[in-house]
């Protein structure tokens, strides 16, 4: 027996191919295409797709790009017309249509855009020329009305009162700044609206009509001109509550007089009288007579001899009232006004103090703060809002002043009316803030700058946030019309004020 027979016997039998089932149609195999044939097929598919989209074939686009031109499509023509109209509009407004000079965040990438990503959720600053049409008659570019399709407002599609548009222009242009001034003018404008308005149906429930009047103007100021302050929001909430508490059968004349009286009382008691009470309390406690103030100055500052030195930052209406009243009482003290760009509101504070007779006044910028802190007795600042956790919301730069003063063991006192207390809690100043006028870019064509400096200036993106948040740990006390309280007691004040309003 040969050795090949077992191998032959062990070899497996070949599997027979199964026949396809009846009725199955097998398509013939596609012939293999060459590289040139595949390229021609792809070009044909692209041309078909471009024709369906209304664009020229890719070959024609490549020829136009090689010649330095751009494909003239329907969308391209629309885009070109849009850019032309925006450029002419910018030229008419006196602004540049170049995206590099725009206050909005550009769409392209870059290191500067990455820095602005953290504030991209904030509304960009818009010049007042973009918001209003200036001429013989001041008009808003929204068409003079505010409409909301989802609203049941009876005043929908009704023209705004001229006083509303005029006040909105003053808000947007920065003519009216400060929480007290903005709230005071808002209530005064509403009083004028109620006096001029006459409802068509005097027998209907007039409360929704009044609520619509107030809501329409408040939305216009907030959404079109400038975000509202905490003081404006609290005043609006109070007026809405007072309107809802009225009887539905109240006649229009009586309802109007009662609401006007309520607004006047709110302005008088919560703003004017509260500021005067804070000034009286601060003059008594913070600027006592010379005999009783010597020991306290030795504890608080190295300036043990001479009158106390008060450091203020920016401009605050109530802080200015405190110092002017102290000067009227012939108290001896010196003031250091700290200021910062771009608003430079400290100049207004300095001018008011000099007119009130405060002789010893010093004006410095924020970057020189550390040099004069050893001679400071007390830091006195205002507040745009008081958070429920004791943090202070104020003009940007206040947190720097409070931080440095706390590091030098100098007491920081915040003067604020109780109607500025907010029930919000905010941990940082980026979630909710407001964009101001960006500072002008430095000159890029200076001959003294080297190439690296010019490149850094070119990549510089100006940014101006209007507010910052001062933590409660940097604040020694808060001076209100109810007394001087620690920051931890702000929540108690808020609870007491809410209970009084509900009662």
PDB file of N, CA, C and O in Angstrom, residues 141-214:
ATOM      1  N   UNK A 141     -36.354 103.256  16.063  1.00  0.00           N
ATOM      2  CA  UNK A 141     -36.260 102.491  14.827  1.00  0.00           C
ATOM      3  C   UNK A 141     -37.041 101.190  14.881  1.00  0.00           C
ATOM      4  O   UNK A 141     -36.992 100.401  13.956  1.00  0.00           O
ATOM      5  N   UNK A 142     -37.761 100.938  15.984  1.00  0.00           N
ATOM      6  CA  UNK A 142     -38.671  99.799  16.023  1.00  0.00           C
ATOM      7  C   UNK A 142     -40.008 100.139  15.377  1.00  0.00           C
ATOM      8  O   UNK A 142     -40.887  99.298  15.305  1.00  0.00           O
ATOM      9  N   UNK A 143     -40.156 101.366  14.897  1.00  0.00           N
ATOM     10  CA  UNK A 143     -41.415 101.771  14.296  1.00  0.00           C
ATOM     11  C   UNK A 143     -42.315 102.509  15.254  1.00  0.00           C
ATOM     12  O   UNK A 143     -43.428 102.880  14.924  1.00  0.00           O
ATOM     13  N   UNK A 144     -41.819 102.739  16.470  1.00  0.00           N
ATOM     14  CA  UNK A 144     -42.618 103.475  17.439  1.00  0.00           C
ATOM     15  C   UNK A 144     -43.620 102.636  18.184  1.00  0.00           C
ATOM     16  O   UNK A 144     -44.479 103.156  18.877  1.00  0.00           O
ATOM     17  N   UNK A 145     -43.567 101.308  18.067  1.00  0.00           N
ATOM     18  CA  UNK A 145     -44.498 100.481  18.810  1.00  0.00           C
ATOM     19  C   UNK A 145     -43.814  99.199  19.229  1.00  0.00           C
ATOM     20  O   UNK A 145     -42.779  98.818  18.722  1.00  0.00           O
ATOM     21  N   UNK A 146     -44.406  98.563  20.188  1.00  0.00           N
ATOM     22  CA  UNK A 146     -43.934  97.266  20.680  1.00  0.00           C
ATOM     23  C   UNK A 146     -45.097  96.291  20.522  1.00  0.00           C
ATOM     24  O   UNK A 146     -46.197  96.543  21.016  1.00  0.00           O
ATOM     25  N   UNK A 147     -44.882  95.210  19.830  1.00  0.00           N
ATOM     26  CA  UNK A 147     -45.948  94.236  19.622  1.00  0.00           C
ATOM     27  C   UNK A 147     -45.448  92.862  20.000  1.00  0.00           C
ATOM     28  O   UNK A 147     -44.298  92.525  19.780  1.00  0.00           O
ATOM     29  N   UNK A 148     -46.323  92.097  20.587  1.00  0.00           N
ATOM     30  CA  UNK A 148     -46.009  90.732  20.981  1.00  0.00           C
ATOM     31  C   UNK A 148     -47.144  89.830  20.518  1.00  0.00           C
ATOM     32  O   UNK A 148     -48.270  89.944  21.012  1.00  0.00           O
ATOM     33  N   UNK A 149     -46.897  88.935  19.537  1.00  0.00           N
ATOM     34  CA  UNK A 149     -47.993  88.109  19.022  1.00  0.00           C
ATOM     35  C   UNK A 149     -48.635  87.229  20.070  1.00  0.00           C
ATOM     36  O   UNK A 149     -49.819  86.957  20.011  1.00  0.00           O
ATOM     37  N   UNK A 150     -47.830  86.777  21.060  1.00  0.00           N
ATOM     38  CA  UNK A 150     -48.363  85.867  22.063  1.00  0.00           C
ATOM     39  C   UNK A 150     -49.011  86.597  23.232  1.00  0.00           C
ATOM     40  O   UNK A 150     -49.372  85.995  24.219  1.00  0.00           O
ATOM     41  N   UNK A 151     -49.144  87.909  23.160  1.00  0.00           N
ATOM     42  CA  UNK A 151     -49.644  88.697  24.272  1.00  0.00           C
ATOM     43  C   UNK A 151     -51.096  89.074  24.042  1.00  0.00           C
ATOM     44  O   UNK A 151     -51.532  89.298  22.919  1.00  0.00           O
ATOM     45  N   UNK A 152     -51.848  89.187  25.134  1.00  0.00           N
ATOM     46  CA  UNK A 152     -53.224  89.659  25.088  1.00  0.00           C
ATOM     47  C   UNK A 152     -53.303  91.122  25.499  1.00  0.00           C
ATOM     48  O   UNK A 152     -54.321  91.577  26.026  1.00  0.00           O
ATOM     49  N   UNK A 153     -52.241  91.834  25.319  1.00  0.00           N
ATOM     50  CA  UNK A 153     -52.183  93.227  25.720  1.00  0.00           C
ATOM     51  C   UNK A 153     -53.167  94.053  24.891  1.00  0.00           C
ATOM     52  O   UNK A 153     -53.089  94.071  23.667  1.00  0.00           O
ATOM     53  N   UNK A 154     -54.092  94.774  25.512  1.00  0.00           N
ATOM     54  CA  UNK A 154     -55.039  95.577  24.727  1.00  0.00           C
ATOM     55  C   UNK A 154     -54.385  96.748  24.028  1.00  0.00           C
ATOM     56  O   UNK A 154     -54.969  97.320  23.116  1.00  0.00           O
ATOM     57  N   UNK A 155     -53.185  97.110  24.450  1.00  0.00           N
ATOM     58  CA  UNK A 155     -52.495  98.227  23.813  1.00  0.00           C
ATOM     59  C   UNK A 155     -51.516  97.770  22.762  1.00  0.00           C
ATOM     60  O   UNK A 155     -50.627  98.504  22.366  1.00  0.00           O
ATOM     61  N   UNK A 156     -51.655  96.507  22.318  1.00  0.00           N
ATOM     62  CA  UNK A 156     -50.741  95.994  21.318  1.00  0.00           C
ATOM     63  C   UNK A 156     -50.887  96.772  20.006  1.00  0.00           C
ATOM     64  O   UNK A 156     -51.975  97.168  19.616  1.00  0.00           O
ATOM     65  N   UNK A 157     -49.748  97.009  19.368  1.00  0.00           N
ATOM     66  CA  UNK A 157     -49.692  97.776  18.117  1.00  0.00           C
ATOM     67  C   UNK A 157     -50.140  99.233  18.298  1.00  0.00           C
ATOM     68  O   UNK A 157     -50.595  99.874  17.367  1.00  0.00           O
ATOM     69  N   UNK A 158     -50.040  99.745  19.509  1.00  0.00           N
ATOM     70  CA  UNK A 158     -50.364 101.140  19.774  1.00  0.00           C
ATOM     71  C   UNK A 158     -49.066 101.920  19.875  1.00  0.00           C
ATOM     72  O   UNK A 158     -48.115 101.472  20.502  1.00  0.00           O
ATOM     73  N   UNK A 159     -49.030 103.096  19.308  1.00  0.00           N
ATOM     74  CA  UNK A 159     -47.828 103.915  19.339  1.00  0.00           C
ATOM     75  C   UNK A 159     -47.466 104.267  20.769  1.00  0.00           C
ATOM     76  O   UNK A 159     -48.328 104.494  21.618  1.00  0.00           O
ATOM     77  N   UNK A 160     -46.170 104.348  21.009  1.00  0.00           N
ATOM     78  CA  UNK A 160     -45.675 104.697  22.333  1.00  0.00           C
ATOM     79  C   UNK A 160     -45.870 106.175  22.600  1.00  0.00           C
ATOM     80  O   UNK A 160     -45.871 107.003  21.683  1.00  0.00           O
ATOM     81  N   UNK A 161     -45.992 106.493  23.848  1.00  0.00           N
ATOM     82  CA  UNK A 161     -46.093 107.892  24.258  1.00  0.00           C
ATOM     83  C   UNK A 161     -44.762 108.583  23.943  1.00  0.00           C
ATOM     84  O   UNK A 161     -43.689 107.996  24.114  1.00  0.00           O
ATOM     85  N   UNK A 162     -44.781 109.816  23.466  1.00  0.00           N
ATOM     86  CA  UNK A 162     -43.513 110.498  23.153  1.00  0.00           C
ATOM     87  C   UNK A 162     -42.561 110.581  24.341  1.00  0.00           C
ATOM     88  O   UNK A 162     -41.341 110.541  24.160  1.00  0.00           O
ATOM     89  N   UNK A 163     -43.096 110.675  25.557  1.00  0.00           N
ATOM     90  CA  UNK A 163     -42.228 110.736  26.727  1.00  0.00           C
ATOM     91  C   UNK A 163     -41.468 109.432  26.926  1.00  0.00           C
ATOM     92  O   UNK A 163     -40.331 109.438  27.422  1.00  0.00           O
ATOM     93  N   UNK A 164     -42.067 108.304  26.520  1.00  0.00           N
ATOM     94  CA  UNK A 164     -41.392 107.010  26.639  1.00  0.00           C
ATOM     95  C   UNK A 164     -40.195 106.936  25.702  1.00  0.00           C
ATOM     96  O   UNK A 164     -39.101 106.514  26.084  1.00  0.00           O
ATOM     97  N   UNK A 165     -40.384 107.371  24.461  1.00  0.00           N
ATOM     98  CA  UNK A 165     -39.294 107.347  23.491  1.00  0.00           C
ATOM     99  C   UNK A 165     -38.192 108.315  23.894  1.00  0.00           C
ATOM    100  O   UNK A 165     -36.998 108.014  23.791  1.00  0.00           O
ATOM    101  N   UNK A 166     -38.577 109.483  24.371  1.00  0.00           N
ATOM    102  CA  UNK A 166     -37.580 110.467  24.777  1.00  0.00           C
ATOM    103  C   UNK A 166     -36.763 109.970  25.966  1.00  0.00           C
ATOM    104  O   UNK A 166     -35.534 110.119  26.005  1.00  0.00           O
ATOM    105  N   UNK A 167     -37.432 109.362  26.951  1.00  0.00           N
ATOM    106  CA  UNK A 167     -36.707 108.831  28.097  1.00  0.00           C
ATOM    107  C   UNK A 167     -35.834 107.655  27.690  1.00  0.00           C
ATOM    108  O   UNK A 167     -34.713 107.497  28.207  1.00  0.00           O
ATOM    109  N   UNK A 168     -36.312 106.818  26.759  1.00  0.00           N
ATOM    110  CA  UNK A 168     -35.487 105.715  26.279  1.00  0.00           C
ATOM    111  C   UNK A 168     -34.225 106.212  25.598  1.00  0.00           C
ATOM    112  O   UNK A 168     -33.151 105.614  25.734  1.00  0.00           O
ATOM    113  N   UNK A 169     -34.335 107.296  24.863  1.00  0.00           N
ATOM    114  CA  UNK A 169     -33.144 107.874  24.231  1.00  0.00           C
ATOM    115  C   UNK A 169     -32.150 108.369  25.277  1.00  0.00           C
ATOM    116  O   UNK A 169     -30.941 108.186  25.138  1.00  0.00           O
ATOM    117  N   UNK A 170     -32.650 108.958  26.331  1.00  0.00           N
ATOM    118  CA  UNK A 170     -31.757 109.444  27.398  1.00  0.00           C
ATOM    119  C   UNK A 170     -31.110 108.277  28.147  1.00  0.00           C
ATOM    120  O   UNK A 170     -29.981 108.379  28.608  1.00  0.00           O
ATOM    121  N   UNK A 171     -31.840 107.173  28.278  1.00  0.00           N
ATOM    122  CA  UNK A 171     -31.241 105.972  28.864  1.00  0.00           C
ATOM    123  C   UNK A 171     -30.120 105.438  27.973  1.00  0.00           C
ATOM    124  O   UNK A 171     -29.017 105.139  28.440  1.00  0.00           O
ATOM    125  N   UNK A 172     -30.410 105.298  26.683  1.00  0.00           N
ATOM    126  CA  UNK A 172     -29.453 104.681  25.765  1.00  0.00           C
ATOM    127  C   UNK A 172     -28.221 105.551  25.557  1.00  0.00           C
ATOM    128  O   UNK A 172     -27.113 105.030  25.378  1.00  0.00           O
ATOM    129  N   UNK A 173     -28.393 106.863  25.558  1.00  0.00           N
ATOM    130  CA  UNK A 173     -27.255 107.757  25.334  1.00  0.00           C
ATOM    131  C   UNK A 173     -26.400 107.959  26.573  1.00  0.00           C
ATOM    132  O   UNK A 173     -25.325 108.556  26.471  1.00  0.00           O
ATOM    133  N   UNK A 174     -26.853 107.492  27.737  1.00  0.00           N
ATOM    134  CA  UNK A 174     -26.079 107.664  28.963  1.00  0.00           C
ATOM    135  C   UNK A 174     -26.297 109.001  29.633  1.00  0.00           C
ATOM    136  O   UNK A 174     -25.595 109.333  30.586  1.00  0.00           O
ATOM    137  N   UNK A 175     -27.278 109.767  29.167  1.00  0.00           N
ATOM    138  CA  UNK A 175     -27.559 111.050  29.804  1.00  0.00           C
ATOM    139  C   UNK A 175     -28.075 110.863  31.219  1.00  0.00           C
ATOM    140  O   UNK A 175     -27.809 111.684  32.111  1.00  0.00           O
ATOM    141  N   UNK A 176     -28.834 109.798  31.442  1.00  0.00           N
ATOM    142  CA  UNK A 176     -29.358 109.475  32.774  1.00  0.00           C
ATOM    143  C   UNK A 176     -28.669 108.196  33.235  1.00  0.00           C
ATOM    144  O   UNK A 176     -28.839 107.137  32.637  1.00  0.00           O
ATOM    145  N   UNK A 177     -27.889 108.302  34.284  1.00  0.00           N
ATOM    146  CA  UNK A 177     -27.191 107.155  34.867  1.00  0.00           C
ATOM    147  C   UNK A 177     -27.477 107.110  36.366  1.00  0.00           C
ATOM    148  O   UNK A 177     -27.806 108.120  36.982  1.00  0.00           O
ATOM    149  N   UNK A 178     -27.293 105.920  36.924  1.00  0.00           N
ATOM    150  CA  UNK A 178     -27.525 105.753  38.352  1.00  0.00           C
ATOM    151  C   UNK A 178     -28.884 105.148  38.630  1.00  0.00           C
ATOM    152  O   UNK A 178     -29.885 105.475  37.960  1.00  0.00           O
ATOM    153  N   UNK A 179     -28.948 104.255  39.617  1.00  0.00           N
ATOM    154  CA  UNK A 179     -30.198 103.572  39.927  1.00  0.00           C
ATOM    155  C   UNK A 179     -31.290 104.515  40.389  1.00  0.00           C
ATOM    156  O   UNK A 179     -32.448 104.390  39.979  1.00  0.00           O
ATOM    157  N   UNK A 180     -30.954 105.499  41.232  1.00  0.00           N
ATOM    158  CA  UNK A 180     -31.968 106.432  41.720  1.00  0.00           C
ATOM    159  C   UNK A 180     -32.506 107.311  40.601  1.00  0.00           C
ATOM    160  O   UNK A 180     -33.718 107.521  40.482  1.00  0.00           O
ATOM    161  N   UNK A 181     -31.621 107.855  39.779  1.00  0.00           N
ATOM    162  CA  UNK A 181     -32.051 108.749  38.703  1.00  0.00           C
ATOM    163  C   UNK A 181     -32.901 108.005  37.680  1.00  0.00           C
ATOM    164  O   UNK A 181     -33.940 108.520  37.228  1.00  0.00           O
ATOM    165  N   UNK A 182     -32.511 106.815  37.315  1.00  0.00           N
ATOM    166  CA  UNK A 182     -33.276 106.059  36.328  1.00  0.00           C
ATOM    167  C   UNK A 182     -34.655 105.686  36.857  1.00  0.00           C
ATOM    168  O   UNK A 182     -35.660 105.775  36.139  1.00  0.00           O
ATOM    169  N   UNK A 183     -34.735 105.280  38.122  1.00  0.00           N
ATOM    170  CA  UNK A 183     -36.030 104.920  38.704  1.00  0.00           C
ATOM    171  C   UNK A 183     -36.904 106.153  38.869  1.00  0.00           C
ATOM    172  O   UNK A 183     -38.119 106.112  38.596  1.00  0.00           O
ATOM    173  N   UNK A 184     -36.327 107.260  39.278  1.00  0.00           N
ATOM    174  CA  UNK A 184     -37.095 108.486  39.467  1.00  0.00           C
ATOM    175  C   UNK A 184     -37.697 108.979  38.149  1.00  0.00           C
ATOM    176  O   UNK A 184     -38.873 109.362  38.091  1.00  0.00           O
ATOM    177  N   UNK A 185     -36.913 108.953  37.084  1.00  0.00           N
ATOM    178  CA  UNK A 185     -37.432 109.390  35.780  1.00  0.00           C
ATOM    179  C   UNK A 185     -38.464 108.406  35.222  1.00  0.00           C
ATOM    180  O   UNK A 185     -39.390 108.811  34.515  1.00  0.00           O
ATOM    181  N   UNK A 186     -38.295 107.118  35.511  1.00  0.00           N
ATOM    182  CA  UNK A 186     -39.270 106.136  35.046  1.00  0.00           C
ATOM    183  C   UNK A 186     -40.636 106.388  35.691  1.00  0.00           C
ATOM    184  O   UNK A 186     -41.672 106.403  34.990  1.00  0.00           O
ATOM    185  N   UNK A 187     -40.658 106.610  36.989  1.00  0.00           N
ATOM    186  CA  UNK A 187     -41.932 106.863  37.664  1.00  0.00           C
ATOM    187  C   UNK A 187     -42.546 108.186  37.206  1.00  0.00           C
ATOM    188  O   UNK A 187     -43.767 108.303  37.062  1.00  0.00           O
ATOM    189  N   UNK A 188     -41.723 109.188  36.975  1.00  0.00           N
ATOM    190  CA  UNK A 188     -42.237 110.462  36.476  1.00  0.00           C
ATOM    191  C   UNK A 188     -42.845 110.315  35.083  1.00  0.00           C
ATOM    192  O   UNK A 188     -43.882 110.924  34.772  1.00  0.00           O
ATOM    193  N   UNK A 189     -42.224 109.492  34.239  1.00  0.00           N
ATOM    194  CA  UNK A 189     -42.765 109.258  32.897  1.00  0.00           C
ATOM    195  C   UNK A 189     -44.102 108.528  32.970  1.00  0.00           C
ATOM    196  O   UNK A 189     -45.039 108.848  32.218  1.00  0.00           O
ATOM    197  N   UNK A 190     -44.230 107.559  33.854  1.00  0.00           N
ATOM    198  CA  UNK A 190     -45.496 106.849  33.993  1.00  0.00           C
ATOM    199  C   UNK A 190     -46.610 107.776  34.487  1.00  0.00           C
ATOM    200  O   UNK A 190     -47.771 107.637  34.077  1.00  0.00           O
ATOM    201  N   UNK A 191     -46.289 108.697  35.353  1.00  0.00           N
ATOM    202  CA  UNK A 191     -47.290 109.652  35.801  1.00  0.00           C
ATOM    203  C   UNK A 191     -47.786 110.500  34.633  1.00  0.00           C
ATOM    204  O   UNK A 191     -48.987 110.785  34.523  1.00  0.00           O
ATOM    205  N   UNK A 192     -46.877 110.899  33.758  1.00  0.00           N
ATOM    206  CA  UNK A 192     -47.271 111.678  32.588  1.00  0.00           C
ATOM    207  C   UNK A 192     -48.149 110.850  31.650  1.00  0.00           C
ATOM    208  O   UNK A 192     -49.123 111.362  31.078  1.00  0.00           O
ATOM    209  N   UNK A 193     -47.842 109.557  31.503  1.00  0.00           N
ATOM    210  CA  UNK A 193     -48.650 108.688  30.635  1.00  0.00           C
ATOM    211  C   UNK A 193     -50.065 108.559  31.188  1.00  0.00           C
ATOM    212  O   UNK A 193     -51.056 108.653  30.438  1.00  0.00           O
ATOM    213  N   UNK A 194     -50.193 108.350  32.497  1.00  0.00           N
ATOM    214  CA  UNK A 194     -51.523 108.192  33.088  1.00  0.00           C
ATOM    215  C   UNK A 194     -52.334 109.474  32.978  1.00  0.00           C
ATOM    216  O   UNK A 194     -53.562 109.427  32.807  1.00  0.00           O
ATOM    217  N   UNK A 195     -51.681 110.605  33.075  1.00  0.00           N
ATOM    218  CA  UNK A 195     -52.411 111.876  32.969  1.00  0.00           C
ATOM    219  C   UNK A 195     -52.892 112.140  31.546  1.00  0.00           C
ATOM    220  O   UNK A 195     -53.940 112.762  31.343  1.00  0.00           O
ATOM    221  N   UNK A 196     -52.137 111.676  30.544  1.00  0.00           N
ATOM    222  CA  UNK A 196     -52.496 111.938  29.141  1.00  0.00           C
ATOM    223  C   UNK A 196     -53.406 110.880  28.539  1.00  0.00           C
ATOM    224  O   UNK A 196     -54.043 111.138  27.512  1.00  0.00           O
ATOM    225  N   UNK A 197     -53.482 109.708  29.145  1.00  0.00           N
ATOM    226  CA  UNK A 197     -54.244 108.607  28.526  1.00  0.00           C
ATOM    227  C   UNK A 197     -55.713 108.709  28.903  1.00  0.00           C
ATOM    228  O   UNK A 197     -56.070 109.010  30.046  1.00  0.00           O
ATOM    229  N   UNK A 198     -56.562 108.412  27.955  1.00  0.00           N
ATOM    230  CA  UNK A 198     -57.999 108.380  28.184  1.00  0.00           C
ATOM    231  C   UNK A 198     -58.554 107.086  27.581  1.00  0.00           C
ATOM    232  O   UNK A 198     -58.519 106.901  26.367  1.00  0.00           O
ATOM    233  N   UNK A 199     -59.042 106.157  28.388  1.00  0.00           N
ATOM    234  CA  UNK A 199     -59.540 104.881  27.850  1.00  0.00           C
ATOM    235  C   UNK A 199     -60.813 105.082  27.047  1.00  0.00           C
ATOM    236  O   UNK A 199     -61.597 106.014  27.279  1.00  0.00           O
ATOM    237  N   UNK A 200     -61.032 104.178  26.104  1.00  0.00           N
ATOM    238  CA  UNK A 200     -62.225 104.272  25.239  1.00  0.00           C
ATOM    239  C   UNK A 200     -63.474 103.820  25.968  1.00  0.00           C
ATOM    240  O   UNK A 200     -64.541 104.423  25.834  1.00  0.00           O
ATOM    241  N   UNK A 201     -63.364 102.744  26.751  1.00  0.00           N
ATOM    242  CA  UNK A 201     -64.510 102.195  27.464  1.00  0.00           C
ATOM    243  C   UNK A 201     -64.293 102.394  28.953  1.00  0.00           C
ATOM    244  O   UNK A 201     -63.474 101.706  29.573  1.00  0.00           O
ATOM    245  N   UNK A 202     -64.990 103.328  29.551  1.00  0.00           N
ATOM    246  CA  UNK A 202     -64.821 103.614  30.978  1.00  0.00           C
ATOM    247  C   UNK A 202     -65.548 102.616  31.865  1.00  0.00           C
ATOM    248  O   UNK A 202     -65.293 102.576  33.068  1.00  0.00           O
ATOM    249  N   UNK A 203     -66.428 101.822  31.297  1.00  0.00           N
ATOM    250  CA  UNK A 203     -67.174 100.853  32.108  1.00  0.00           C
ATOM    251  C   UNK A 203     -66.448  99.532  32.270  1.00  0.00           C
ATOM    252  O   UNK A 203     -66.856  98.710  33.098  1.00  0.00           O
ATOM    253  N   UNK A 204     -65.394  99.286  31.489  1.00  0.00           N
ATOM    254  CA  UNK A 204     -64.663  98.021  31.563  1.00  0.00           C
ATOM    255  C   UNK A 204     -63.673  98.061  32.720  1.00  0.00           C
ATOM    256  O   UNK A 204     -63.449  99.091  33.363  1.00  0.00           O
ATOM    257  N   UNK A 205     -63.081  96.907  32.976  1.00  0.00           N
ATOM    258  CA  UNK A 205     -62.040  96.802  34.008  1.00  0.00           C
ATOM    259  C   UNK A 205     -60.787  97.508  33.490  1.00  0.00           C
ATOM    260  O   UNK A 205     -60.182  97.092  32.488  1.00  0.00           O
ATOM    261  N   UNK A 206     -60.387  98.566  34.144  1.00  0.00           N
ATOM    262  CA  UNK A 206     -59.302  99.403  33.666  1.00  0.00           C
ATOM    263  C   UNK A 206     -57.930  98.932  34.143  1.00  0.00           C
ATOM    264  O   UNK A 206     -56.909  99.447  33.692  1.00  0.00           O
ATOM    265  N   UNK A 207     -57.898  97.979  35.038  1.00  0.00           N
ATOM    266  CA  UNK A 207     -56.596  97.538  35.566  1.00  0.00           C
ATOM    267  C   UNK A 207     -55.722  96.874  34.495  1.00  0.00           C
ATOM    268  O   UNK A 207     -54.515  97.162  34.431  1.00  0.00           O
ATOM    269  N   UNK A 208     -56.257  95.976  33.635  1.00  0.00           N
ATOM    270  CA  UNK A 208     -55.400  95.424  32.570  1.00  0.00           C
ATOM    271  C   UNK A 208     -54.888  96.486  31.601  1.00  0.00           C
ATOM    272  O   UNK A 208     -53.788  96.361  31.064  1.00  0.00           O
ATOM    273  N   UNK A 209     -55.685  97.538  31.378  1.00  0.00           N
ATOM    274  CA  UNK A 209     -55.244  98.591  30.472  1.00  0.00           C
ATOM    275  C   UNK A 209     -54.059  99.339  31.071  1.00  0.00           C
ATOM    276  O   UNK A 209     -53.066  99.626  30.396  1.00  0.00           O
ATOM    277  N   UNK A 210     -54.150  99.659  32.361  1.00  0.00           N
ATOM    278  CA  UNK A 210     -53.043 100.343  33.028  1.00  0.00           C
ATOM    279  C   UNK A 210     -51.811  99.451  33.067  1.00  0.00           C
ATOM    280  O   UNK A 210     -50.687  99.906  32.823  1.00  0.00           O
ATOM    281  N   UNK A 211     -52.030  98.169  33.353  1.00  0.00           N
ATOM    282  CA  UNK A 211     -50.899  97.244  33.368  1.00  0.00           C
ATOM    283  C   UNK A 211     -50.253  97.154  31.981  1.00  0.00           C
ATOM    284  O   UNK A 211     -49.031  97.052  31.859  1.00  0.00           O
ATOM    285  N   UNK A 212     -51.064  97.196  30.929  1.00  0.00           N
ATOM    286  CA  UNK A 212     -50.511  97.185  29.583  1.00  0.00           C
ATOM    287  C   UNK A 212     -49.729  98.441  29.265  1.00  0.00           C
ATOM    288  O   UNK A 212     -48.699  98.394  28.582  1.00  0.00           O
ATOM    289  N   UNK A 213     -50.200  99.594  29.744  1.00  0.00           N
ATOM    290  CA  UNK A 213     -49.463 100.848  29.551  1.00  0.00           C
ATOM    291  C   UNK A 213     -48.071 100.771  30.163  1.00  0.00           C
ATOM    292  O   UNK A 213     -47.064 101.119  29.540  1.00  0.00           O
ATOM    293  N   UNK A 214     -48.011 100.304  31.393  1.00  0.00           N
ATOM    294  CA  UNK A 214     -46.731 100.239  32.085  1.00  0.00           C
ATOM    295  C   UNK A 214     -45.823  99.169  31.478  1.00  0.00           C
ATOM    296  O   UNK A 214     -44.624  99.385  31.299  1.00  0.00           O
TER     297      UNK A 214
END
